[in-house]
Short mmCIF file of C-alpha atoms in Angstrom, two decimals:
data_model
loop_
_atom_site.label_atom_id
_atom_site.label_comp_id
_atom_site.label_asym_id
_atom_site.label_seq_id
_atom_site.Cartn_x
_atom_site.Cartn_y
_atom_site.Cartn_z
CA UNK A 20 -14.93 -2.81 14.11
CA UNK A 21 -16.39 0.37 14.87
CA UNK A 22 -16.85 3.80 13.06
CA UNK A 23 -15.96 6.83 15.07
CA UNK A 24 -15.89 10.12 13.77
CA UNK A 25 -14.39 13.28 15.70
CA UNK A 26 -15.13 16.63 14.94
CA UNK A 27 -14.72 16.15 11.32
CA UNK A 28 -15.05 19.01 8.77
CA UNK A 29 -15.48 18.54 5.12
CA UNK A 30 -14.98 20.73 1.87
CA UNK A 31 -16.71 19.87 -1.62
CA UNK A 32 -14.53 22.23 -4.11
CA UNK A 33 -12.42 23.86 -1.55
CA UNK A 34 -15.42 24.93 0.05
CA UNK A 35 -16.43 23.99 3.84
CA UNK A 36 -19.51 22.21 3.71
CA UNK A 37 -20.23 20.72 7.02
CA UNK A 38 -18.22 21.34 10.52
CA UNK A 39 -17.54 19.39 13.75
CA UNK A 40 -19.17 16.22 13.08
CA UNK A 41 -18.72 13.30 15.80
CA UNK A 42 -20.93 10.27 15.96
CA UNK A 43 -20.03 6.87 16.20
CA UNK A 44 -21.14 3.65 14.70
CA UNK A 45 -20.51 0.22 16.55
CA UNK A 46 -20.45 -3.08 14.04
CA UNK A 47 -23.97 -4.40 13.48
CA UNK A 48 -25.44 -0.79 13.40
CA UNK A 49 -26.30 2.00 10.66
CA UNK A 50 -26.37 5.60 10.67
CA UNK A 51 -29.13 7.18 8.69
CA UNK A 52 -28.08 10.56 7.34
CA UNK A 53 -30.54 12.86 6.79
CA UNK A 54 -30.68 16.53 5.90
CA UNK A 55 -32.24 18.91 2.68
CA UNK A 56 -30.53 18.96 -0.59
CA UNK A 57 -26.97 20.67 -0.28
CA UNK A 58 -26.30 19.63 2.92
CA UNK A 59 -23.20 17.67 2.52
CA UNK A 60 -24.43 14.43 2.68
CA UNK A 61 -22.46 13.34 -0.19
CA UNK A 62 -19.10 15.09 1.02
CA UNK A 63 -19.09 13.56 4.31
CA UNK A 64 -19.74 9.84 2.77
CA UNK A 65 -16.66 10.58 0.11
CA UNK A 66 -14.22 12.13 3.31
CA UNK A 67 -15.18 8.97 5.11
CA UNK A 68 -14.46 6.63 2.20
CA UNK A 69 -10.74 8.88 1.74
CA UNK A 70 -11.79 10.19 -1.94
CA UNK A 71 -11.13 14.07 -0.43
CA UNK A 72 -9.02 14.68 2.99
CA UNK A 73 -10.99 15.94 5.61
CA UNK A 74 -10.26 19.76 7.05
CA UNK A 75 -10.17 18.78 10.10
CA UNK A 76 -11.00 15.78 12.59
CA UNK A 77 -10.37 12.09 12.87
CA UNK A 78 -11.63 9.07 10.82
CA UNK A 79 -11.16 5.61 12.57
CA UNK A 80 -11.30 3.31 9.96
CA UNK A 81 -9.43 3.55 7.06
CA UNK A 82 -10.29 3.61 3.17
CA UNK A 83 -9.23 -0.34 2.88
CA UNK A 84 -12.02 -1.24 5.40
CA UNK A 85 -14.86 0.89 3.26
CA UNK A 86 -17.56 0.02 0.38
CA UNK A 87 -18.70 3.12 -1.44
CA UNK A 88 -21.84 3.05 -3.09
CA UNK A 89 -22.38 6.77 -4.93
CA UNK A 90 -24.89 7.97 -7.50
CA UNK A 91 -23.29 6.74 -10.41
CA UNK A 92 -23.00 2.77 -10.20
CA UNK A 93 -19.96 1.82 -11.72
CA UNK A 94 -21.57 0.04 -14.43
CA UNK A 95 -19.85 -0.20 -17.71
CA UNK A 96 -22.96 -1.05 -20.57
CA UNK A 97 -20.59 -3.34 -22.69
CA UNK A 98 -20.01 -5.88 -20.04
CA UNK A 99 -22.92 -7.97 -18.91
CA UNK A 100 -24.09 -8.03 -15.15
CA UNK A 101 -22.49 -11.07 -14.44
CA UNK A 102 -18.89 -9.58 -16.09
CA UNK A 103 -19.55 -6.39 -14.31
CA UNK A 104 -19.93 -8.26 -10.82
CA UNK A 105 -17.18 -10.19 -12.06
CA UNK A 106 -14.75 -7.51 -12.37
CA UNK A 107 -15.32 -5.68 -8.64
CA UNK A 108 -15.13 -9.16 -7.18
CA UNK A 109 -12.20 -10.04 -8.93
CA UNK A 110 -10.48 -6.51 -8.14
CA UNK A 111 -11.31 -7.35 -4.07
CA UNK A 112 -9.64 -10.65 -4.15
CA UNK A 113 -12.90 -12.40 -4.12
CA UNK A 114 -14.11 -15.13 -6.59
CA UNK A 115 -18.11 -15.69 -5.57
CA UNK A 116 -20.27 -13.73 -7.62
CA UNK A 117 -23.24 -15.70 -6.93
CA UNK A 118 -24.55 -14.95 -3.91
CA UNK A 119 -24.06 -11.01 -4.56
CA UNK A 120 -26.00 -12.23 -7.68
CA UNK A 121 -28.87 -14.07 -5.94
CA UNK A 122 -29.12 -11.24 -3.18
CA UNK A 123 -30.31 -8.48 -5.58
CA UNK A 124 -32.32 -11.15 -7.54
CA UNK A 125 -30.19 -10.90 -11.04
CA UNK A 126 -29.97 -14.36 -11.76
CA UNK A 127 -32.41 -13.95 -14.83
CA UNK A 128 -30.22 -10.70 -15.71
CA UNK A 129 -27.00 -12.32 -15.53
CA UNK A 130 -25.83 -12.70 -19.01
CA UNK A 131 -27.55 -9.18 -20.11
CA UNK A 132 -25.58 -6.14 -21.29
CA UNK A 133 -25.44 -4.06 -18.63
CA UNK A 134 -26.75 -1.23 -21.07
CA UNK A 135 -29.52 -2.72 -22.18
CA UNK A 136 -30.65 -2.77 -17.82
CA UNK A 137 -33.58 -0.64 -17.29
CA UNK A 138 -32.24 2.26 -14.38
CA UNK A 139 -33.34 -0.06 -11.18
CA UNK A 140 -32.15 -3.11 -12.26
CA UNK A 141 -28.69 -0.78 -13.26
CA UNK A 142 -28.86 0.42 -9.53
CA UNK A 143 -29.28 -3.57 -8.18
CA UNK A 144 -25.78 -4.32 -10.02
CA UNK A 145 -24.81 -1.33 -8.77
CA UNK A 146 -25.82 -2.51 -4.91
CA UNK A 147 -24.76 -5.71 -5.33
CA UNK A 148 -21.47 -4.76 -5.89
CA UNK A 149 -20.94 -3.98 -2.58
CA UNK A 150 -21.52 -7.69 -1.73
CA UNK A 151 -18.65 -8.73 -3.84
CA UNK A 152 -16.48 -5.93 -1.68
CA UNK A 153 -16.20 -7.87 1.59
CA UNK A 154 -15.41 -4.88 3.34
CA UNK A 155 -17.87 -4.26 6.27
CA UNK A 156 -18.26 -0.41 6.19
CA UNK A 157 -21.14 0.36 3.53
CA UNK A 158 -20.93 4.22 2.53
CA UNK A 159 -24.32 4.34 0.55
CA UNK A 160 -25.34 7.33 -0.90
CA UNK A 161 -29.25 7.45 -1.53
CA UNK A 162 -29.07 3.82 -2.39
CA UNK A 163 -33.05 3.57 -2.89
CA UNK A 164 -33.10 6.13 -6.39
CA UNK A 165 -35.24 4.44 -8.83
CA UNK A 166 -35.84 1.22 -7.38
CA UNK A 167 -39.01 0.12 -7.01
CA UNK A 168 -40.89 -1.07 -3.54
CA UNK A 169 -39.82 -5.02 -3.74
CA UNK A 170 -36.39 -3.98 -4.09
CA UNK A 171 -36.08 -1.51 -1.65
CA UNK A 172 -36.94 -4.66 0.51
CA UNK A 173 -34.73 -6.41 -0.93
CA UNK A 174 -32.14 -4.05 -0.65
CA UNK A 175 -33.27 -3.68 3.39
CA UNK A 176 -32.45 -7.37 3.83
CA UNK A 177 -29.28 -7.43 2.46
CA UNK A 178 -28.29 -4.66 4.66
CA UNK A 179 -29.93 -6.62 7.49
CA UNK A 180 -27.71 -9.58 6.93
CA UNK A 181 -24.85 -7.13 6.80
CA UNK A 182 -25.52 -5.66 9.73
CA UNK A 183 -25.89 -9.08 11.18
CA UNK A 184 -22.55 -10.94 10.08
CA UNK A 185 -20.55 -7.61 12.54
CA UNK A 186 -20.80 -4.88 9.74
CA UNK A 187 -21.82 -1.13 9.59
CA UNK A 188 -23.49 1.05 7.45
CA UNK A 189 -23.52 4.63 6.56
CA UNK A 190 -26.56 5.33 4.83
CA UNK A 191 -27.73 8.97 3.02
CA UNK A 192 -31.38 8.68 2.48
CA UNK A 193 -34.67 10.35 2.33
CA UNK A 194 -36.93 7.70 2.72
CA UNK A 195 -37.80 5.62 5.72
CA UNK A 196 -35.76 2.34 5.34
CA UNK A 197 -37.24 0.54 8.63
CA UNK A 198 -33.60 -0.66 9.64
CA UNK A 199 -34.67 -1.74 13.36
CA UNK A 200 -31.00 -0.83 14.68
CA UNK A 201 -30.31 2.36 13.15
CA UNK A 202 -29.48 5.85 14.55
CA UNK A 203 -30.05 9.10 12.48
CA UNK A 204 -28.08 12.04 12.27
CA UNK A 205 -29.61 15.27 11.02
CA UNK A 206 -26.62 17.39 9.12
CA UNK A 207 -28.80 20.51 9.27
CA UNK A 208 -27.05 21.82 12.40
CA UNK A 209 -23.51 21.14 11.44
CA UNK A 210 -23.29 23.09 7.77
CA UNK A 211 -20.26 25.02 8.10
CA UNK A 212 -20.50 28.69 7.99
CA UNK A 213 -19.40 30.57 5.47
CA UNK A 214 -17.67 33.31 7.75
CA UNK A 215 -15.50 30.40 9.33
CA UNK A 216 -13.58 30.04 6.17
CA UNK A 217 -9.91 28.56 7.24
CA UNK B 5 -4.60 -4.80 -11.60
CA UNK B 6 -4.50 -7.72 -14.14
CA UNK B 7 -8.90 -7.82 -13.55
CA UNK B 8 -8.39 -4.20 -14.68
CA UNK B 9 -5.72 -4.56 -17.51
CA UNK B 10 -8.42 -7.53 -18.87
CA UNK B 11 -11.60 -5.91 -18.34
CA UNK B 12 -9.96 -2.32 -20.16
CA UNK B 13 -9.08 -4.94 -23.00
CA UNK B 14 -12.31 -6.50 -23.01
CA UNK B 15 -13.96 -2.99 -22.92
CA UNK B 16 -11.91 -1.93 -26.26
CA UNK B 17 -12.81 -4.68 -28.09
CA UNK B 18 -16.72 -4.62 -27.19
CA UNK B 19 -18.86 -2.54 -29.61
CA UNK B 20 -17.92 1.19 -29.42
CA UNK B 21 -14.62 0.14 -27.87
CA UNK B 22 -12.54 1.98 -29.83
CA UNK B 23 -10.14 -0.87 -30.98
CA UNK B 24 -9.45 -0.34 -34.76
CA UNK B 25 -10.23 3.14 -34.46
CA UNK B 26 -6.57 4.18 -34.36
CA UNK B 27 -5.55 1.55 -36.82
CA UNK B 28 -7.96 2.59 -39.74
CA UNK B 29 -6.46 6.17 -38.70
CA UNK B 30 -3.35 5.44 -38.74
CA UNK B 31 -4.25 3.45 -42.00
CA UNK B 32 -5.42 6.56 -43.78
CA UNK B 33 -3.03 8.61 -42.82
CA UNK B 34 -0.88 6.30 -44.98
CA UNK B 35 -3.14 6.34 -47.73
CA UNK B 36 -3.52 9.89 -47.91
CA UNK B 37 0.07 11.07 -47.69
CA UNK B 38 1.09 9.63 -51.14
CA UNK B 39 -2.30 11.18 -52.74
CA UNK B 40 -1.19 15.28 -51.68
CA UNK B 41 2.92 14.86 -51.93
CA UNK B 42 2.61 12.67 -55.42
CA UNK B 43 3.61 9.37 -56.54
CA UNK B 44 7.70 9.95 -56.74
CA UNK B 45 9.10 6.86 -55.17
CA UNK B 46 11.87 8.94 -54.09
CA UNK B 47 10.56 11.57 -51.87
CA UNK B 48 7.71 9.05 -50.50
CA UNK B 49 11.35 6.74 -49.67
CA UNK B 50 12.62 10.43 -47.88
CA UNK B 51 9.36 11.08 -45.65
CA UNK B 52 8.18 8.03 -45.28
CA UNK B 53 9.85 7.35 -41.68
CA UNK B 54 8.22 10.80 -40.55
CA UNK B 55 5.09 10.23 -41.84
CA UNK B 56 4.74 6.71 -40.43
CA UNK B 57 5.93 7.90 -36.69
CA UNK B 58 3.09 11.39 -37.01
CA UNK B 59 0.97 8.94 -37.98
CA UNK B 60 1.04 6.85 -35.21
CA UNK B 61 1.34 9.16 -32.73
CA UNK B 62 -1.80 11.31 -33.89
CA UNK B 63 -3.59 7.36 -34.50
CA UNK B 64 -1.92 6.64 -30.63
CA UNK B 65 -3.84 9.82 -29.38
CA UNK B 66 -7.23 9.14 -30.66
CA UNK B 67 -8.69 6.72 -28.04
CA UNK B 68 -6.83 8.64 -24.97
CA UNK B 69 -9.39 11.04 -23.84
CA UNK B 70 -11.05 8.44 -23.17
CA UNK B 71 -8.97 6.56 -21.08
CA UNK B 72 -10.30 7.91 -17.47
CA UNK B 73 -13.13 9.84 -18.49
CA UNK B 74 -15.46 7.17 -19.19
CA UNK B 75 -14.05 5.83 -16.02
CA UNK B 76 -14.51 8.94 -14.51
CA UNK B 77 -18.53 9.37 -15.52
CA UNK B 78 -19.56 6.11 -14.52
CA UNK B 79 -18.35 6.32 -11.30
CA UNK B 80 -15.95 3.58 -11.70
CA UNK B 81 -13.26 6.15 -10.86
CA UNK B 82 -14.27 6.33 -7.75
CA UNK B 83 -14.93 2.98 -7.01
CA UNK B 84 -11.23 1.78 -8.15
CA UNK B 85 -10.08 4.98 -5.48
CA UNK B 86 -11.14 3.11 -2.81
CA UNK B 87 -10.17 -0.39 -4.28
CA UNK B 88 -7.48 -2.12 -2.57
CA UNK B 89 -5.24 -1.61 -6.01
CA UNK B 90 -2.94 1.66 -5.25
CA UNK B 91 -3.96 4.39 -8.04
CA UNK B 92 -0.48 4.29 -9.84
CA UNK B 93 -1.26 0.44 -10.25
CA UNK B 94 -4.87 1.72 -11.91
CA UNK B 95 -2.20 3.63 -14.32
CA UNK B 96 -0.47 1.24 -14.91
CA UNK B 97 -3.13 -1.73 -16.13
CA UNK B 98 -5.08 1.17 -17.82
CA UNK B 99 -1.89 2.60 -20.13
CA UNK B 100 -1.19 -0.95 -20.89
CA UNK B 101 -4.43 -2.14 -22.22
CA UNK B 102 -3.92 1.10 -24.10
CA UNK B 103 -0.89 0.23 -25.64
CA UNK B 104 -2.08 -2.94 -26.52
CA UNK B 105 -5.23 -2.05 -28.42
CA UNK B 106 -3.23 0.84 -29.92
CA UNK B 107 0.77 0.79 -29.83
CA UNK B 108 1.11 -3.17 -30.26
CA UNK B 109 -0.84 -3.74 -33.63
CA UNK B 110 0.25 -0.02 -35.09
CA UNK B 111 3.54 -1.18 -35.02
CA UNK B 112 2.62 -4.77 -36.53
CA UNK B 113 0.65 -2.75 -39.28
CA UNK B 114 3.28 -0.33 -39.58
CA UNK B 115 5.16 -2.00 -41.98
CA UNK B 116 2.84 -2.77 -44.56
CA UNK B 117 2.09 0.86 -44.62
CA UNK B 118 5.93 1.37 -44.98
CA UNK B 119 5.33 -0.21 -48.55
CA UNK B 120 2.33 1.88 -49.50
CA UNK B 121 5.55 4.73 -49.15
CA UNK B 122 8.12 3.01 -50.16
CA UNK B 123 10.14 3.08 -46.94
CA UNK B 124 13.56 1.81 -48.10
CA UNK B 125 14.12 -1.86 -47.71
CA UNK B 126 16.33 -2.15 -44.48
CA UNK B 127 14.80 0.12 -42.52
CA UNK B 128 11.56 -1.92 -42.08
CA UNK B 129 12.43 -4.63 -39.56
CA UNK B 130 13.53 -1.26 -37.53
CA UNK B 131 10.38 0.60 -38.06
CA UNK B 132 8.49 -1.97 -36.46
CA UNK B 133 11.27 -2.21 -33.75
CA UNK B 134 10.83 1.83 -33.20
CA UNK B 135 7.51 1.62 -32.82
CA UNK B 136 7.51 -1.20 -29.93
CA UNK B 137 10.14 0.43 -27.81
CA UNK B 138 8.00 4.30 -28.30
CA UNK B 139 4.58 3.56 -28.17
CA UNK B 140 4.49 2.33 -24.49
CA UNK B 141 6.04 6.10 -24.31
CA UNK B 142 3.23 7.63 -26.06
CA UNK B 143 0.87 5.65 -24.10
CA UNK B 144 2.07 5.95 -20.65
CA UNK B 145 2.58 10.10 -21.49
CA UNK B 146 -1.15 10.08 -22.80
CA UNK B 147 -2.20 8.78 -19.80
CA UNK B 148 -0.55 11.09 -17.56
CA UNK B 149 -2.22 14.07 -19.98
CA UNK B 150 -5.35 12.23 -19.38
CA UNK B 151 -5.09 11.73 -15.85
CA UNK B 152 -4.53 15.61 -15.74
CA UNK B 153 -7.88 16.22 -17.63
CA UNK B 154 -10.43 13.77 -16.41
CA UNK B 155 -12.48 16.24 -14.97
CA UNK B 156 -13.12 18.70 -17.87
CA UNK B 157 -15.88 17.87 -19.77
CA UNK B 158 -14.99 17.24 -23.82
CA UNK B 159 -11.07 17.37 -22.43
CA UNK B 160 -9.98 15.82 -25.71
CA UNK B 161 -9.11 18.84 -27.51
CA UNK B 162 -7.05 20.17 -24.30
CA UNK B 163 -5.42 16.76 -24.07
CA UNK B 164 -3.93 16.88 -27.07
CA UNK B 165 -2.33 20.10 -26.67
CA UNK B 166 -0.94 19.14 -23.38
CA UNK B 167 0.28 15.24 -25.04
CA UNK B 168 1.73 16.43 -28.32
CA UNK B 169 4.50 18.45 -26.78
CA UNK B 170 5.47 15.91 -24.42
CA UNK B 171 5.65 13.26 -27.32
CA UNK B 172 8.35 15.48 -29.09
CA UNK B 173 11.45 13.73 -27.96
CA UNK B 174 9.59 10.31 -28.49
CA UNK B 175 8.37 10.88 -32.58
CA UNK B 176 12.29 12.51 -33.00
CA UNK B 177 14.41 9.46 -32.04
CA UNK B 178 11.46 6.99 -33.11
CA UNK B 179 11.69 8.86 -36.85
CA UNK B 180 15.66 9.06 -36.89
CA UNK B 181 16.31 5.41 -35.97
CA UNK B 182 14.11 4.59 -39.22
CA UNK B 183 15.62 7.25 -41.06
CA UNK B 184 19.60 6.15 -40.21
CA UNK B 185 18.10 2.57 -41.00
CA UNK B 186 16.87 3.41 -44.73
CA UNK B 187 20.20 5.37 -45.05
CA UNK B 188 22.45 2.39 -43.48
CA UNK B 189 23.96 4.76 -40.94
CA UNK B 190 24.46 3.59 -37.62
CA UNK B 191 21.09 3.78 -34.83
CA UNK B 192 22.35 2.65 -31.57
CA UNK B 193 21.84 5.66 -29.98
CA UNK B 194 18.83 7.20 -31.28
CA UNK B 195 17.19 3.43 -30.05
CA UNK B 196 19.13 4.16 -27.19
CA UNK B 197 17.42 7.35 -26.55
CA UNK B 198 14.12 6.30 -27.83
CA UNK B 199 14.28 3.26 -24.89
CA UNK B 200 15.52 6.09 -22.34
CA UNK B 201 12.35 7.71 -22.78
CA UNK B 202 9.95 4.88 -23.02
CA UNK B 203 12.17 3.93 -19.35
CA UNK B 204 11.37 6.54 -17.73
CA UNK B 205 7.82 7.64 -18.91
CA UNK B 206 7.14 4.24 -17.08
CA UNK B 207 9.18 4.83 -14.19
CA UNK B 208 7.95 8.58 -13.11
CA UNK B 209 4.26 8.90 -14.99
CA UNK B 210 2.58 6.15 -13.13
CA UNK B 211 3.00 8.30 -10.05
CA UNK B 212 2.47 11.96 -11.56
CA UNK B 213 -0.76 10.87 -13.44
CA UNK B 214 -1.95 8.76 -10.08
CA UNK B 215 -1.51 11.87 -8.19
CA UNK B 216 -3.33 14.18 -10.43
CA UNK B 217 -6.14 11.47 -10.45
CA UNK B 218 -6.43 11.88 -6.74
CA UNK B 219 -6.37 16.20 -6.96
CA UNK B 220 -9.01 15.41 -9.97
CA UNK B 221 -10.96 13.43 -7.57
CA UNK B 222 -11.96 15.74 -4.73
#
């Protein structure tokens, strides 16, 4: 499994955003994305996971092989964590909550309404979702809002293990994860102009 | 798609679900109808099928703008975009939970609203009938409205004008197979019609409203 991206230009509302992106990612490595508010971050993470079609360029993996993580989690506050969890899993053709569950240390939370979860513990369901995927390209998009220092770690080694077991990662963050294999990719240089429109 | 279908149901039924919103509606609407147009048996028997079928359809359109929105806000959207379920299935599980926390038990409670208007005596086995072949209709066209509005903040009041038009054809044979059936006239094919719809709502929507989710998406 590999991630390879050619040349690929993006547009968030029919507007270019970013243009002639390559980079690759092999299995057992992450790409850090980095670059100032506005800079298309977001818009490249949803043209890789196929939520908008690209303008131009090649994708190599497809949407079935991706795990999206966005700002908004996913969560619905009726359902407890463990229903929530339940749900994704169950809509992936997987059955094992539990170790998704152990992983972002909700056990205690399990049986809570997911509304009643304070806005990191939210994000944790939200992140251990991906576990309950099985797909081994994690899009994550600023993953580390609002959780606090311990679970930024934890977060870190589940993406470790990931990494580990053959998968990849995507990640859009402005904080320093300390993900030993990683590669970053500034965005800064390829915004698209606005003079190039198509 | 059956995860979805049960977690939509479970959803309704949870506090601030929604379920029994459409039914105390549709309840009042009832109520209320004998209260402005007077007590005469008779003209309550001559409006009654009308009035039950409006009724249902406005009760039917209640809990639709929320169908994909909430979906929509919480990201779960697009999380089921990129789920290995194809988008018209998402349509699919999503209009039938609808229709069963809204079409199924309006057309079970139909009937004892029927007496509250004195719906003629024959014609209430069919009401109930009516009801189960047109509401999947109404909810599998409501979806497709919604699917066309998820994006638009407060969409309701947009989704209604786009659904009520479309639900024309559906409230006129639903109302005339209970009318012929108070009146003992034959109502093959106004049910006939009435299935045609519901037949292919089901057949073409799923795709049209998947679609505009996509568009919606970007």
């Amino acid at each position: 499994m590999e991630l390879r991206v050619n040349n690929l230009s993006c547009a968030r509302g029919g507007v270019p955003v970013l243009a002639g992106v390559s980079f690759a990612v092999a299995a057992g490595q992450a790409l850090i994305l980095r670059g100032p508010n506005g800079a298309g971050k977001t818009t490249l993470l949803r043209t890789l996971a196929g939520l908008q079609p690209a303008l131009a360029g090649e994708v190599s993996v497809g949407a079935d092989d991706v795990a999206l993580a966005t700002h908004a989690d996913g969560v619905k506050a009726a359902l407890t964590v463990a229903e929530n969890l339940g749900f994704w899993a169950a809509v992936h053709g997987q059955r094992d909550i539990a170790p998704a569950i152990s992983a972002m240390n909700l056990t205690a939370l399990q049986s809570r309404p997911a509304g009643q979860l304070s806005a990191g513990q939210r994000r944790r369901l939200g992140l251990a979702r991906l576990l309950v995927t099985g797909r081994k390209v994690w899009l994550l998009d600023e993953p580390t809002v609002s959780l606090d220092a311990a679970s930024v770690g934890l977060f870190v080694q589940v993406i470790t293990t990931h990494l580990a077991n053959g998968g990849l990662a995507v990640i859009a963050t402005h904080i320093d994860l300390g993900l030993t294999a990683a590669q970053t990719l500034d965005l800064a240089p390829f915004k698209a102009r606005l003079g190039a429109l198509p | 798609m059956i995860a979805l279908f049960l977690r939509d149901l479970r959803l309704a039924f949870r506090a601030g679900g929604g379920f029994g919103l459409a039914l105390a509606f549709f309840l009042l609407v009832a109520v209320l109808v004998p209260l402005g147009v007077g007590p005469k048996a008779a003209t309550l028997a001559l409006i009654a099928p009308g009035i039950l079928w409006v009724g249902a359809m406005l009760s039917c359109l209640l809990t639709l703008d929320r169908l994909f929105a909430t979906d929509f806000e919480d990201g779960s959207l697009d999380l089921l975009a990129t789920a290995p379920i194809p988008m018209e299935g998402v349509v699919l599980a999503k209009a039938a939970a609808h229709w069963v926390t809204t079409g199924l038990p309006l057309a079970l409670l139909a009937p004892v609203l029927g007496i509250l208007l004195q719906l003629p005596g024959p014609a209430f086995g069919w009401l109930t009938l009516s009801l189960l072949i047109g509401t999947p209709a109404l909810s599998m066209i409501g979806a497709f409205g919604a699917a066309l509005t998820v994006g638009i903040k407060r969409g309701g009041l947009l989704l209604s004008l786009l659904v009520l038009p479309l639900y024309v054809p559906t409230l006129i044979f639903g109302a005339e197979v209970v009318q012929r059936a108070g009146q003992g006239a034959p109502l093959q094919s106004p049910l006939l019609l009435l299935a045609g719809i519901t037949a292919g709502a089901l057949a073409l929507l799923p795709f049209a409203a998947a679609m505009a989710i996509r568009v919606n998406l970007r």
